[in-house]
PDB file of C-alpha atoms and ligand atoms in Angstrom:
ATOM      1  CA  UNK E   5      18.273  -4.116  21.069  1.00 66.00           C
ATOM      2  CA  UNK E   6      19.889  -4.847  17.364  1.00 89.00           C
ATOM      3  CA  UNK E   7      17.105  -4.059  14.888  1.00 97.00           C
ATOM      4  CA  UNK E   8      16.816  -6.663  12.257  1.00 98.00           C
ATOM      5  CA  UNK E   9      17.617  -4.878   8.708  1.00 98.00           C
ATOM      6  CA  UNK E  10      14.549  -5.390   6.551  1.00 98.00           C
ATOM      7  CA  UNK E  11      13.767  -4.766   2.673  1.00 98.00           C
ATOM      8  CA  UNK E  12      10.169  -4.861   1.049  1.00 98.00           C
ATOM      9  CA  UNK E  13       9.773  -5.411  -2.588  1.00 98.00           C
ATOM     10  CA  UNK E  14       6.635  -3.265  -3.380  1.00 98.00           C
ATOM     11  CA  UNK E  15       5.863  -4.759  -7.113  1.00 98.00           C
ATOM     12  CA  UNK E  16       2.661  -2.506  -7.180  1.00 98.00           C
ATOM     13  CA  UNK E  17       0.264  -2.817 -10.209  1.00 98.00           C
ATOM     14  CA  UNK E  18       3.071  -4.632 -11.973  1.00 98.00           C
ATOM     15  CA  UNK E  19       4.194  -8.028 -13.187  1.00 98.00           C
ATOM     16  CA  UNK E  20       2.812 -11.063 -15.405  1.00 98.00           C
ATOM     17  CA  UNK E  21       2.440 -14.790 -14.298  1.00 98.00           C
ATOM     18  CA  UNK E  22       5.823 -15.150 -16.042  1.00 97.00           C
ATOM     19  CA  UNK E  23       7.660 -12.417 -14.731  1.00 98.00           C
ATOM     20  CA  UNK E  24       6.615 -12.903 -11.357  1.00 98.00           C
ATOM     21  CA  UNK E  25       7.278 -16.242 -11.269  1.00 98.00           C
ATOM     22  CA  UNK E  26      10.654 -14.850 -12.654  1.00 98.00           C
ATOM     23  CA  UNK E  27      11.579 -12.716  -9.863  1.00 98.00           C
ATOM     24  CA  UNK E  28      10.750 -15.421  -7.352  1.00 98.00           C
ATOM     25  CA  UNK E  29      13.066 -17.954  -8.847  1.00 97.00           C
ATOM     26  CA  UNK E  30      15.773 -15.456  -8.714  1.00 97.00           C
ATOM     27  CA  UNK E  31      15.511 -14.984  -5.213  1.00 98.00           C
ATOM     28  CA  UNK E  32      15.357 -19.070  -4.705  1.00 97.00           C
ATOM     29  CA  UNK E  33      18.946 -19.110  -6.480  1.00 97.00           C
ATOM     30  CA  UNK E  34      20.026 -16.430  -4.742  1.00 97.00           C
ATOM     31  CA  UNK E  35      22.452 -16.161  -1.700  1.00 97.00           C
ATOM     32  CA  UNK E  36      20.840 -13.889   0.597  1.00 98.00           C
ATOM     33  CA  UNK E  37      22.234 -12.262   3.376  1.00 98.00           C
ATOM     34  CA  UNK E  38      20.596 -14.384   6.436  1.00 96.00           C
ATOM     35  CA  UNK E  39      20.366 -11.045   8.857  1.00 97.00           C
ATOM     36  CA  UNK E  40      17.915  -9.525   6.832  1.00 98.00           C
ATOM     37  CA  UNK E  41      14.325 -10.041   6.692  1.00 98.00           C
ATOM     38  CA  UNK E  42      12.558  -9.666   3.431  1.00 98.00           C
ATOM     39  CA  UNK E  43       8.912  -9.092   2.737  1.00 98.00           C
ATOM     40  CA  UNK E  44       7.784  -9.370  -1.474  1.00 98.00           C
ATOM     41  CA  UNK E  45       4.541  -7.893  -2.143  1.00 98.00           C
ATOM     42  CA  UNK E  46       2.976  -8.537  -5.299  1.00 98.00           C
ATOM     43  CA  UNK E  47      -0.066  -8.013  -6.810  1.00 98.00           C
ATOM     44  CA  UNK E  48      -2.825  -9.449  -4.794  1.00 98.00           C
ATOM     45  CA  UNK E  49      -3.772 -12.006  -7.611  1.00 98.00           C
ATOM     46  CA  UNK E  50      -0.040 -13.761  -7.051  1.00 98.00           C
ATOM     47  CA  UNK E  51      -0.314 -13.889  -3.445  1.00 98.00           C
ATOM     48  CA  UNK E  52      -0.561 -17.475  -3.260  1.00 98.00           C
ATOM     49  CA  UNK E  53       1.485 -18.474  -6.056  1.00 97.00           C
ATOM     50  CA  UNK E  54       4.529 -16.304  -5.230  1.00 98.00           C
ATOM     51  CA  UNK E  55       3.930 -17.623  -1.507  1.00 97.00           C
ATOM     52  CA  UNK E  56       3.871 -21.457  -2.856  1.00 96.00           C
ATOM     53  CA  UNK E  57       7.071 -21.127  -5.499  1.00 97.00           C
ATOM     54  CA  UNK E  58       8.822 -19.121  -2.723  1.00 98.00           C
ATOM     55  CA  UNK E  59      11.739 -21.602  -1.703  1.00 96.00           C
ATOM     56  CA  UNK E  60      13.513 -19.371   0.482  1.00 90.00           C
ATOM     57  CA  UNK E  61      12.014 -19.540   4.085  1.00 89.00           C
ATOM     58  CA  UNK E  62      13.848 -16.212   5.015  1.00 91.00           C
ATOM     59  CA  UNK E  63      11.428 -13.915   2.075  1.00 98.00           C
ATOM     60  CA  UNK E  64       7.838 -13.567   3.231  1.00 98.00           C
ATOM     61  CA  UNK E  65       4.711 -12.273   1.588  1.00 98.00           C
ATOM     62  CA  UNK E  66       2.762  -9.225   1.904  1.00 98.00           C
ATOM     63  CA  UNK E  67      -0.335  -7.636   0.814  1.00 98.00           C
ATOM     64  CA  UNK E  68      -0.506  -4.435  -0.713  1.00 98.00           C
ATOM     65  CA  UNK E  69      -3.362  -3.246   1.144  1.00 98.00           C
ATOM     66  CA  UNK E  70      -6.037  -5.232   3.396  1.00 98.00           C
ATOM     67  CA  UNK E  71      -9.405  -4.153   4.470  1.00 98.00           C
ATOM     68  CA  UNK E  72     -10.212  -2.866   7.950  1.00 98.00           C
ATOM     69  CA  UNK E  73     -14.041  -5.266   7.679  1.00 98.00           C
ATOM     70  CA  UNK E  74     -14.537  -8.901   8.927  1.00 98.00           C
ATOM     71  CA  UNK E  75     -15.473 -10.999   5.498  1.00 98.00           C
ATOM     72  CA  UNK E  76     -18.687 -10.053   4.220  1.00 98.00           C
ATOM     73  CA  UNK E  77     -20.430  -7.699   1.494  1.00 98.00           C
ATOM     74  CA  UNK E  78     -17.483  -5.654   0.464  1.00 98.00           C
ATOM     75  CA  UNK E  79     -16.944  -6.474  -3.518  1.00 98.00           C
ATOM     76  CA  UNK E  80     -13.268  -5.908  -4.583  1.00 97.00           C
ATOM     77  CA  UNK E  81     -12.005  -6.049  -0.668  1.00 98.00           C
ATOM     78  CA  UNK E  82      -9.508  -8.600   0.655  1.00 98.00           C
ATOM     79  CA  UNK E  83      -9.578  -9.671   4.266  1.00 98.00           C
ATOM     80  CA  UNK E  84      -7.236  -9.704   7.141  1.00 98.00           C
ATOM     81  CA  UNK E  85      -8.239 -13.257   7.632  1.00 98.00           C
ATOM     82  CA  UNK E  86      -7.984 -14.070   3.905  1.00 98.00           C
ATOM     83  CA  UNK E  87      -4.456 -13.068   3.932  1.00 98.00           C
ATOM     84  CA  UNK E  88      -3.641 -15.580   7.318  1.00 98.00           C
ATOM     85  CA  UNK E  89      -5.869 -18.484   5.733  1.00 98.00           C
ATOM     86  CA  UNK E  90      -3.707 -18.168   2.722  1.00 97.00           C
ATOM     87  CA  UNK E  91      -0.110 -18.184   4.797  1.00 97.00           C
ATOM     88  CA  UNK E  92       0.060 -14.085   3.982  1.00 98.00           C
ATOM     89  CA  UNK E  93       1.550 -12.468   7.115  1.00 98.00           C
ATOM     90  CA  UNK E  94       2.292  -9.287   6.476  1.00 98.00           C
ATOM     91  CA  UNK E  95       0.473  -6.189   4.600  1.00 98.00           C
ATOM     92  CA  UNK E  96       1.466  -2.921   3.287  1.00 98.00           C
ATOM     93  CA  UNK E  97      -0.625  -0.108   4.542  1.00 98.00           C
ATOM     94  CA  UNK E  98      -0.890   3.442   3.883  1.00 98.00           C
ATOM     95  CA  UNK E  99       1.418   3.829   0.722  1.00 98.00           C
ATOM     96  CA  UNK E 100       1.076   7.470  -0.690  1.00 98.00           C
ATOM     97  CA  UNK E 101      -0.535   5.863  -4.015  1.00 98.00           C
ATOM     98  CA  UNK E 102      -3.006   4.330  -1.514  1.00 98.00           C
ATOM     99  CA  UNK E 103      -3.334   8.086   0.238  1.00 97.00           C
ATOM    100  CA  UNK E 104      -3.189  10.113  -3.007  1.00 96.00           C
ATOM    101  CA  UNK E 105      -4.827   8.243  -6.136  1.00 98.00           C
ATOM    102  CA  UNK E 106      -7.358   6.253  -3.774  1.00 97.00           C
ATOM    103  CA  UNK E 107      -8.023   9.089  -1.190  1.00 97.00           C
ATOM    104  CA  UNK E 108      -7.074   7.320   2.213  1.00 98.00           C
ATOM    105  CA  UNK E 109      -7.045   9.546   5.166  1.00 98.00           C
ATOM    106  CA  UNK E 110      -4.914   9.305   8.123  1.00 97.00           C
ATOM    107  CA  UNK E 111      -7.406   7.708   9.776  1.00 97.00           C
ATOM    108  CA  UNK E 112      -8.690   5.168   7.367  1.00 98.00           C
ATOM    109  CA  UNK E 113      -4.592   4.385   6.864  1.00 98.00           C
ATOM    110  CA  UNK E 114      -4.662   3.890  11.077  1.00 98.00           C
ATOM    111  CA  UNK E 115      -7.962   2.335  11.095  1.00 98.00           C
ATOM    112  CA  UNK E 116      -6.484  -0.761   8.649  1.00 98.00           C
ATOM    113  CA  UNK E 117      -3.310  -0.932  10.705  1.00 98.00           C
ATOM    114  CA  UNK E 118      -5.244  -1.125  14.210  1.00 98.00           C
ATOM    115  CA  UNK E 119      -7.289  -3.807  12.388  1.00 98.00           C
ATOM    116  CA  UNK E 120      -4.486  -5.757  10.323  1.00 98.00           C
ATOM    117  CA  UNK E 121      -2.208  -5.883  13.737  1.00 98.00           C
ATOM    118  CA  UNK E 122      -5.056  -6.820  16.147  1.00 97.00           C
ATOM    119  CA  UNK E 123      -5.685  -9.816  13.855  1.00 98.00           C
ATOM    120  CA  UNK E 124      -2.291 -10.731  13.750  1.00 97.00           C
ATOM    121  CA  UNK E 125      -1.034  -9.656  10.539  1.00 98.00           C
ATOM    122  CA  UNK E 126       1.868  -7.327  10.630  1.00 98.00           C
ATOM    123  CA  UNK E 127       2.254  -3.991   8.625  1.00 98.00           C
ATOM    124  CA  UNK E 128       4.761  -1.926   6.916  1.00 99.00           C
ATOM    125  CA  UNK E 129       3.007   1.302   7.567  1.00 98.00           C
ATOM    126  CA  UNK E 130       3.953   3.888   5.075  1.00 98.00           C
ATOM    127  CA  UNK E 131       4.509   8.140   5.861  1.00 98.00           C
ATOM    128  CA  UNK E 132       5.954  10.483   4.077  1.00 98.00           C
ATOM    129  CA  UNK E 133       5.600  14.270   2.346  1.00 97.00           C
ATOM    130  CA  UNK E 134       5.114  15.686  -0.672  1.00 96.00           C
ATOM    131  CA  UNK E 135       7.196  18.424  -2.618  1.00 94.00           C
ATOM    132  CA  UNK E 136       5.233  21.323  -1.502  1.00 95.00           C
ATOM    133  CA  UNK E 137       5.494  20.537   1.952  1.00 96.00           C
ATOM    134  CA  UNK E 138       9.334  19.792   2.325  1.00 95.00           C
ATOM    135  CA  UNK E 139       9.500  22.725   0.039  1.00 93.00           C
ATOM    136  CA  UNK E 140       7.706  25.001   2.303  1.00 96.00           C
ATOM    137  CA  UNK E 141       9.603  23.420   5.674  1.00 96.00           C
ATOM    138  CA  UNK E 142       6.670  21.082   6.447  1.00 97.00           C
ATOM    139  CA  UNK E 143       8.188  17.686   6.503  1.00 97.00           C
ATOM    140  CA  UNK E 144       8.242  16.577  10.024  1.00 96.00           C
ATOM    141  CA  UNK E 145       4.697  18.299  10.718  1.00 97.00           C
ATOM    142  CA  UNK E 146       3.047  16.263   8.117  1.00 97.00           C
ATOM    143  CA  UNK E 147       4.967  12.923   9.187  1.00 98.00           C
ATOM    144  CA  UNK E 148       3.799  13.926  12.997  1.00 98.00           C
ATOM    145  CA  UNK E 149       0.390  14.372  11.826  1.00 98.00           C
ATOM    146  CA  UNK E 150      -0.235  11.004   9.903  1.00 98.00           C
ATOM    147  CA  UNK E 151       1.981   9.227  13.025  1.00 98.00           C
ATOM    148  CA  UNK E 152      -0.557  10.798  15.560  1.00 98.00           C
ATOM    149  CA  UNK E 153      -3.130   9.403  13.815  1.00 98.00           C
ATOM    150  CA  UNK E 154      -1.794   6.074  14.142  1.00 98.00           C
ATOM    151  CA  UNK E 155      -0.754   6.054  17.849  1.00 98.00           C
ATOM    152  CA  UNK E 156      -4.470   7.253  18.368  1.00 98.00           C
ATOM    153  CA  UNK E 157      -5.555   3.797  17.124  1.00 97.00           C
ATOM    154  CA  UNK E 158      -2.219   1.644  18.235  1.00 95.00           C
ATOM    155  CA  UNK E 159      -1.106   0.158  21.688  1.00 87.00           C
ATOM    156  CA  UNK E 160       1.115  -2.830  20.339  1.00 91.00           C
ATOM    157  CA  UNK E 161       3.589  -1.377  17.976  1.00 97.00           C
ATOM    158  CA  UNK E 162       6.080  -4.615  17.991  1.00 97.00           C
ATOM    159  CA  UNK E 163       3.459  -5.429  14.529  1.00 98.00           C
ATOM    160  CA  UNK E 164       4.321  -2.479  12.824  1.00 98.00           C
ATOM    161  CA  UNK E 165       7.799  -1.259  10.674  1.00 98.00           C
ATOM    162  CA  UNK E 166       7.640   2.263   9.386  1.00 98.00           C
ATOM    163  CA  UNK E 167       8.719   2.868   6.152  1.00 98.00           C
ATOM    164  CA  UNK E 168       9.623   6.570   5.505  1.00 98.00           C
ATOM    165  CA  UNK E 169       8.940   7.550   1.855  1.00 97.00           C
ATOM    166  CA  UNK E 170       9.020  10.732   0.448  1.00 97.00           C
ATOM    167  CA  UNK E 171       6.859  11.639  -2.939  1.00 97.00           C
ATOM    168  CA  UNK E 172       9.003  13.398  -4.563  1.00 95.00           C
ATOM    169  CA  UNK E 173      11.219  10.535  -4.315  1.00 95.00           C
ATOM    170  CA  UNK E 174       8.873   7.813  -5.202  1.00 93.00           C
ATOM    171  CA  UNK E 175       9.818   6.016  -8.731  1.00 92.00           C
ATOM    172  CA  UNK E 176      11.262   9.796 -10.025  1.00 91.00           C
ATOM    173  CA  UNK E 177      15.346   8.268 -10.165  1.00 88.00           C
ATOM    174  CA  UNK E 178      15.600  11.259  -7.188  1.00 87.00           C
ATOM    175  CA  UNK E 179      16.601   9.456  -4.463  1.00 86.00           C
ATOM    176  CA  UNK E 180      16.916  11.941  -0.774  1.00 89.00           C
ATOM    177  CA  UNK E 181      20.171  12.453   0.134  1.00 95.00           C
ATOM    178  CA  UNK E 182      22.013  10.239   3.209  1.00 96.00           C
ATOM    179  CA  UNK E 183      21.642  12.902   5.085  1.00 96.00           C
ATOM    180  CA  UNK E 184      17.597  14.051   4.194  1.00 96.00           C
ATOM    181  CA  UNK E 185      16.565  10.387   4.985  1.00 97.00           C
ATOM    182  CA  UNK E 186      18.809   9.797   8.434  1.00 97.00           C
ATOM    183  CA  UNK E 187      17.231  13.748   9.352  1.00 97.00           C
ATOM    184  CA  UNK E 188      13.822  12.216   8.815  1.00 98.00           C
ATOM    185  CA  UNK E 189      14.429   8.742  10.387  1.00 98.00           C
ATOM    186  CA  UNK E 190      16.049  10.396  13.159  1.00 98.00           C
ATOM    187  CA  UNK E 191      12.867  12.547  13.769  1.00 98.00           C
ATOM    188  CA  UNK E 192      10.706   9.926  13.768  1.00 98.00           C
ATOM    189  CA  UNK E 193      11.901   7.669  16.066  1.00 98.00           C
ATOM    190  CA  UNK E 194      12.774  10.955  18.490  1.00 98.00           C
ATOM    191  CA  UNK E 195       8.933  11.566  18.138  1.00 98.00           C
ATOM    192  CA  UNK E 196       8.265   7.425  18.919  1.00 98.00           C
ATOM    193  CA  UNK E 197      10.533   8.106  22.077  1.00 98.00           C
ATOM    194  CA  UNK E 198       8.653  11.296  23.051  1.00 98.00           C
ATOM    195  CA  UNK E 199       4.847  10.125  22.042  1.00 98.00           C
ATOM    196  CA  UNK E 200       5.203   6.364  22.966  1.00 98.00           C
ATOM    197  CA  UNK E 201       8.113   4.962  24.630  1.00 98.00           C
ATOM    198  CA  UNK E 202      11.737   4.284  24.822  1.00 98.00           C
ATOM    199  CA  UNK E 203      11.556   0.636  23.896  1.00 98.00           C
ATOM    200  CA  UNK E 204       9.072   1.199  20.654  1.00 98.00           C
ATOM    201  CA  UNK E 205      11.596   3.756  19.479  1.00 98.00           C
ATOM    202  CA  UNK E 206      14.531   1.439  19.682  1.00 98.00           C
ATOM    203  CA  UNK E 207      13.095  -1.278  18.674  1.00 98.00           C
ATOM    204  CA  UNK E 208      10.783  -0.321  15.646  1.00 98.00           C
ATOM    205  CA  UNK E 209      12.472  -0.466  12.245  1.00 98.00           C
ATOM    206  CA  UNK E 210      11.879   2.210  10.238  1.00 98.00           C
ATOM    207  CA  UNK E 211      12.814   1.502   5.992  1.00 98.00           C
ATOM    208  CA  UNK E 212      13.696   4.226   3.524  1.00 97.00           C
ATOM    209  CA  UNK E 213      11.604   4.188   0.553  1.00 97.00           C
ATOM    210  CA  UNK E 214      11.967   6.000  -2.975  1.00 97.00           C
ATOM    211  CA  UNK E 215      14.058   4.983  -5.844  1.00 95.00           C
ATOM    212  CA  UNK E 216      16.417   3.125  -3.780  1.00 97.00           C
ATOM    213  CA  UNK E 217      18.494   0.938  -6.019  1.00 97.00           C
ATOM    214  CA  UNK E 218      21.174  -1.408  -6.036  1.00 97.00           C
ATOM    215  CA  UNK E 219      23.685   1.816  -6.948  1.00 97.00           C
ATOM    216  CA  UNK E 220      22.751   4.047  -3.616  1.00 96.00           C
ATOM    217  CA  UNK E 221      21.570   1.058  -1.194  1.00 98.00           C
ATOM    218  CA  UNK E 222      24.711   0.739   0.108  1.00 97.00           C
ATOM    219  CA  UNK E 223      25.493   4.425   1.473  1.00 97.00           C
ATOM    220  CA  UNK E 224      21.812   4.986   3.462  1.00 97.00           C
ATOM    221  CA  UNK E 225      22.000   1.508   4.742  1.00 97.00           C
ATOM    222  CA  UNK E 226      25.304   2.777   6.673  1.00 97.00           C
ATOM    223  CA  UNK E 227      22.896   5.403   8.213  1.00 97.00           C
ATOM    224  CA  UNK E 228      22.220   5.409  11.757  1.00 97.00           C
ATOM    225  CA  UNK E 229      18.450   5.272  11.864  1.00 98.00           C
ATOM    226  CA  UNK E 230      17.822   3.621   8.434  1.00 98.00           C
ATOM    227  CA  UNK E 231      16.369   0.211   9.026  1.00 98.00           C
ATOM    228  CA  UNK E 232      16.357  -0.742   5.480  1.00 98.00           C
ATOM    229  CA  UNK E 233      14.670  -0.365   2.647  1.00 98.00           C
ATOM    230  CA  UNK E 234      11.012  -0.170   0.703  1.00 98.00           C
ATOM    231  CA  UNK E 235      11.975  -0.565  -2.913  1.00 98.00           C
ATOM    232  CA  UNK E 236       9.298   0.442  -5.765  1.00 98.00           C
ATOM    233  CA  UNK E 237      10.925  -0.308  -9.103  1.00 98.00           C
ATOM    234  CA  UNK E 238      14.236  -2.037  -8.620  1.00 98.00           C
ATOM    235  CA  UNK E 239      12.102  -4.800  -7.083  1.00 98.00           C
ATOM    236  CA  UNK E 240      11.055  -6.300  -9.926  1.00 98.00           C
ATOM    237  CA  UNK E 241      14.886  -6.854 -11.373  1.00 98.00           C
ATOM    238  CA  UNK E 242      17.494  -9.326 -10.298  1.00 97.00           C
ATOM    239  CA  UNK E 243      19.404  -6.233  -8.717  1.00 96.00           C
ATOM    240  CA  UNK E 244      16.680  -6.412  -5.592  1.00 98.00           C
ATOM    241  CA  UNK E 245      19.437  -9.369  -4.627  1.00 98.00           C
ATOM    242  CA  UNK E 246      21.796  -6.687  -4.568  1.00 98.00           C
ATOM    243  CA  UNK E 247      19.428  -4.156  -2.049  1.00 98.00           C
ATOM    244  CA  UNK E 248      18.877  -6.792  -0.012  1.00 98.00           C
ATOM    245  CA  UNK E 249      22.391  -7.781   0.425  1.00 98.00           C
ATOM    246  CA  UNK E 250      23.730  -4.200   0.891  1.00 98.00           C
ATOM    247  CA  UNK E 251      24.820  -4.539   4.417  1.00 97.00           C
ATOM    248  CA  UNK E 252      27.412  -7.692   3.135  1.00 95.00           C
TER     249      UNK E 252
HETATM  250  O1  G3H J   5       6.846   1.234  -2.151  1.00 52.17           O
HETATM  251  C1  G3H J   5       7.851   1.597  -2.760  1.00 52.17           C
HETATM  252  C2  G3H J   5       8.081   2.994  -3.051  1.00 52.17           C
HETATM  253  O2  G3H J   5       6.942   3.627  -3.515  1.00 52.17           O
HETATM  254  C3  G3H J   5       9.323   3.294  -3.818  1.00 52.17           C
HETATM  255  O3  G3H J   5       9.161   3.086  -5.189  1.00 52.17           O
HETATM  256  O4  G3H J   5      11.538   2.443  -5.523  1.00 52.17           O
HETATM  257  O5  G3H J   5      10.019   2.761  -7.474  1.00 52.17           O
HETATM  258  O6  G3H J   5      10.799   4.719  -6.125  1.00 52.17           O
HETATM  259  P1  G3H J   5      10.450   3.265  -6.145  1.00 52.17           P
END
């Protein structure tokens, strides 16, 4: 089966009313390319609003994070039923801010995903290493590690696209090479073939993330086993039109 190419616009902890607004009228003027499916994610405060201006029926929403709790007595949380009252389909999960600067272990990361897809919101479920460990030949074991946590907690995978991003390449301007991220991509969905089944591993898309820009989109979207694209930074300039479109 053809796997749809997909790009998610990560804004993180960044934007204004006016510049968000911004960004979202740029993508209502803009011609996308109709084979791709693309995900914003802003802040969680312009959910709805970016959701609302949003003209463009082919660019959906997503949450940054979600909590793994029904609705209740958790001050600061969002809910997975939140997001669907409010039209908000899809979620980020397990980013390596998320994993690092907030502490979120494999299983808390798998926990949210088993919790987000059950309830019908889908994820774009995040993996990747840091410096040390490509540096010291770890890569795959760490990516196997925080994947085996998830399939612990995951039957239906048709919810979930991986996004592959390495640290080291995550808003530093040092993108992997071509042939670093197709290694990786490659890996993982030979480990989905081995550890689930033949038909997740051709049909789940798995994104690049980390510094991807409108400069080196084109070259890993020719890549066998890159999906598409999880873009930090160039997300929040008109050149995201140009990430999106990389396959024209
Ligand atoms: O979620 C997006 C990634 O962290 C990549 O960020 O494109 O700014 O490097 P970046």
């Amino acid at each position: 089966m053809a796997r749809k190419f997909f790009v998610g616009g990560n804004f993180k902890m960044n934007g204004t009313v006016s510049s968000v607004k911004e960004i979202v009228n740029n993508l209502n003027n803009a011609q996308l390319d109709p084979n791709v499916e693309t995900v914003i994610a802003p802040p969680a405060i312009y959910l709805l609003p970016v959701r609302e201006h949003l003209k463009n029926k082919q660019v959906e929403v997503a949450a940054q994070n979600v909590s793994d709790k029904p609705n209740g007595a958790f001050t600061g949380e969002i809910s997975v039923s939140q997001l669907k009252d409010s039209g908000v389909h899809w979620t980020i999960l397990g980013h390596s801010e998320r994993r690092t600067i907030f502490t979120e272990t494999d299983e808390t990361v798998a926990s949210k995903t088993k919790y987000a897809t059950d309830n019908g919101v889908s994820v774009i479920w995040c993996c990747g290493e840091s410096l040390e460990e490509r540096e010291s030949g770890k890569t795959l074991e760490v990516i196997a590690k925080q994947l085996s946590a998830l399939k612990k907690e995951i039957s239906d995978w048709s919810k979930i696209v991986i996004a592959y991003e390495p640290i080291w390449a995550i808003g530093t301007g040092k993108v992997a090479s071509t042939q670093q991220a197709q290694e990786v991509h490659a890996s993982i969905r030979q480990w989905l073939k081995k550890e689930v089944s033949d038909k997740v591993s051709d049909e789940t898309r798995i994104l690049y993330g980390g510094s991807v820009s409108e400069k080196n989109c084109k070259e890993l979207s020719k890549e066998a086993d890159i999906d598409g694209f999880l873009v930090g930074g160039a997300s929040l300039k008109p050149a995201f039109v140009d990430i999106i479109n990389s396959k024209l």
